[in-house]
Short mmCIF file of C-alpha atoms in Angstrom, two decimals:
data_model
loop_
_atom_site.label_atom_id
_atom_site.label_comp_id
_atom_site.label_asym_id
_atom_site.label_seq_id
_atom_site.Cartn_x
_atom_site.Cartn_y
_atom_site.Cartn_z
CA MET A 1 8.75 -17.85 4.01
CA TYR A 2 10.82 -14.90 5.46
CA ALA A 3 10.19 -13.66 9.01
CA PRO A 4 7.66 -10.77 9.45
CA LYS A 5 9.34 -7.29 9.28
CA ASN A 6 8.65 -4.22 11.23
CA PHE A 7 9.29 -0.65 9.45
CA THR A 8 9.61 2.47 11.39
CA ALA A 9 11.51 4.47 8.79
CA SER A 10 11.46 4.70 5.06
CA ALA A 11 12.84 1.66 3.24
CA THR A 12 13.36 0.38 -0.45
CA LEU A 13 11.74 -3.20 -0.28
CA THR A 14 13.69 -6.12 -2.07
CA ARG A 15 12.67 -9.71 -2.85
CA SER A 16 13.89 -10.72 0.46
CA ASP A 17 10.84 -8.76 2.04
CA ALA A 18 8.41 -10.62 -0.28
CA ASP A 19 5.84 -13.25 0.99
CA THR A 20 5.75 -12.19 4.68
CA VAL A 21 3.99 -9.57 6.73
CA LEU A 22 5.53 -6.16 6.69
CA THR A 23 4.06 -3.92 9.66
CA VAL A 24 4.44 -0.25 9.51
CA ASN A 25 4.69 1.36 12.92
CA ALA A 26 5.47 5.00 12.20
CA ALA A 27 2.74 7.59 13.20
CA ALA A 28 4.65 10.17 11.47
CA GLY A 29 4.45 8.14 8.25
CA LEU A 30 7.03 6.66 5.87
CA THR A 31 7.72 5.78 2.42
CA LEU A 32 8.15 2.11 1.21
CA THR A 33 9.41 1.84 -2.41
CA LEU A 34 8.83 -1.32 -4.25
CA PRO A 35 11.16 -3.36 -6.38
CA ALA A 36 10.96 -3.01 -10.03
CA ALA A 37 7.96 -5.17 -11.37
CA ALA A 38 9.07 -7.98 -13.37
CA GLY A 39 6.61 -10.81 -13.21
CA THR A 40 8.23 -12.51 -10.14
CA GLY A 41 4.91 -13.49 -8.66
CA ASP A 42 6.29 -12.15 -5.29
CA THR A 43 3.66 -10.61 -2.84
CA TYR A 44 4.19 -7.88 -0.34
CA GLU A 45 1.52 -7.53 2.43
CA ILE A 46 1.85 -4.23 4.40
CA VAL A 47 -0.13 -3.93 7.48
CA VAL A 48 -0.60 -0.68 9.21
CA GLY A 49 0.40 -1.27 12.88
CA THR A 50 0.09 2.28 14.06
CA THR A 51 -2.37 4.69 12.88
CA ILE A 52 -0.76 7.64 10.85
CA THR A 53 -1.28 11.01 12.68
CA SER A 54 0.99 13.17 10.81
CA ASN A 55 2.54 13.15 7.34
CA ASN A 56 1.68 10.03 5.15
CA LEU A 57 2.33 6.45 4.77
CA VAL A 58 3.42 6.33 0.97
CA VAL A 59 3.97 3.00 -1.07
CA GLN A 60 5.36 3.71 -4.38
CA VAL A 61 6.63 1.85 -7.49
CA ALA A 62 10.54 1.75 -8.30
CA ASN A 63 10.56 3.72 -11.78
CA ALA A 64 8.36 5.77 -14.21
CA SER A 65 7.44 2.44 -16.03
CA ASP A 66 5.77 0.44 -13.47
CA VAL A 67 2.00 1.03 -12.60
CA MET A 68 -0.51 -0.36 -10.18
CA THR A 69 -4.02 -1.91 -11.16
CA GLY A 70 -6.62 -2.92 -8.57
CA THR A 71 -8.91 -1.39 -5.89
CA HIS A 72 -8.99 0.34 -2.55
CA ILE A 73 -12.16 -0.81 -0.42
CA MET A 74 -12.75 1.27 2.75
CA GLY A 75 -15.28 0.88 5.38
CA GLN A 76 -16.79 4.36 6.17
CA ASP A 77 -16.89 5.84 9.63
CA ALA A 78 -20.53 6.63 9.44
CA GLY A 79 -23.70 4.73 8.04
CA ASP A 80 -22.14 1.08 8.08
CA THR A 81 -21.13 1.63 4.22
CA VAL A 82 -18.32 0.84 2.01
CA VAL A 83 -16.73 2.79 -0.50
CA LEU A 84 -14.44 1.53 -3.35
CA PHE A 85 -11.89 3.23 -5.52
CA GLU A 86 -10.12 1.88 -8.58
CA THR A 87 -6.64 2.70 -9.76
CA ALA A 88 -6.28 4.96 -12.97
CA ALA A 89 -4.33 3.66 -15.82
CA THR A 90 -1.32 5.76 -14.53
CA SER A 91 -1.56 4.95 -10.91
CA ASP A 92 1.94 4.09 -9.29
CA THR A 93 1.68 5.42 -5.70
CA ILE A 94 -0.58 4.86 -2.60
CA THR A 95 -0.88 7.65 -0.13
CA MET A 96 -2.55 7.01 3.11
CA ASN A 97 -2.96 9.82 5.66
CA GLY A 98 -4.53 8.20 8.72
CA SER A 99 -7.97 9.68 7.89
CA THR A 100 -9.84 10.18 4.57
CA LYS A 101 -7.35 8.04 2.63
CA GLY A 102 -6.90 5.11 5.08
CA GLY A 103 -3.52 4.44 7.03
CA ILE A 104 -5.61 3.58 10.26
CA LYS A 105 -4.22 0.65 12.35
CA GLY A 106 -5.34 -2.74 10.83
CA ASP A 107 -5.47 -1.48 7.30
CA ARG A 108 -3.86 -3.80 4.89
CA ILE A 109 -2.16 -3.36 1.43
CA THR A 110 -1.48 -6.39 -0.60
CA LEU A 111 0.81 -6.03 -3.66
CA LYS A 112 1.73 -8.75 -6.12
CA ASP A 113 4.26 -8.58 -9.02
CA VAL A 114 2.10 -9.86 -11.91
CA ALA A 115 4.15 -8.76 -14.87
CA ALA A 116 6.90 -6.49 -16.12
CA ASN A 117 5.98 -2.96 -15.21
CA LEU A 118 2.49 -4.12 -13.44
CA TRP A 119 1.67 -4.27 -9.76
CA LEU A 120 -1.69 -5.95 -8.82
CA VAL A 121 -3.04 -4.16 -5.85
CA THR A 122 -5.73 -4.57 -3.03
CA ILE A 123 -6.19 -2.30 -0.06
CA ILE A 124 -8.84 -2.98 2.55
CA GLY A 125 -9.22 -0.85 5.48
CA SER A 126 -11.02 1.94 6.90
CA GLY A 127 -11.35 6.04 6.49
CA THR A 128 -12.72 8.85 8.47
CA GLY A 129 -14.34 12.20 7.09
CA THR A 130 -15.04 12.17 3.45
CA GLU A 131 -13.29 9.02 2.04
CA ALA A 132 -11.05 9.71 -0.91
CA THR A 133 -8.76 7.53 -3.28
CA ALA A 134 -5.24 6.52 -1.90
CA PHE A 135 -4.19 6.07 -5.57
CA SER A 136 -2.09 8.66 -7.61
CA ALA A 137 0.44 9.11 -10.40
CA ALA A 138 3.34 10.48 -8.54
CA VAL A 139 6.70 8.71 -9.48
#
């Protein structure tokens, strides 16, 4: 197991970042780019350590061939309810804005390299306002 890492600026992740806790402490947001999915079984656990207050926290795949499959579970700020968003067939980017799409301190993104060109993703967090999906096709 590798030592936990703290990110305050955008970075491209490598296999040496796998299987540890990656904490994002950047209120102004940043971008983390995953390695190409190859079926290694590597897991990247990203924790929001500082709520995003401007811009976005973006986690994206390395290339136009890779996609994500999975869910984003968000606790809503009103009504003690939960909302769930699924990836689309072309989802390759997670964008959290510190509000409607998550990115609040304590939110967690787990990504597992399960096959060539395929990341399994689970996001557990919270949102404010009218919650919206964090998934998109942007790479």
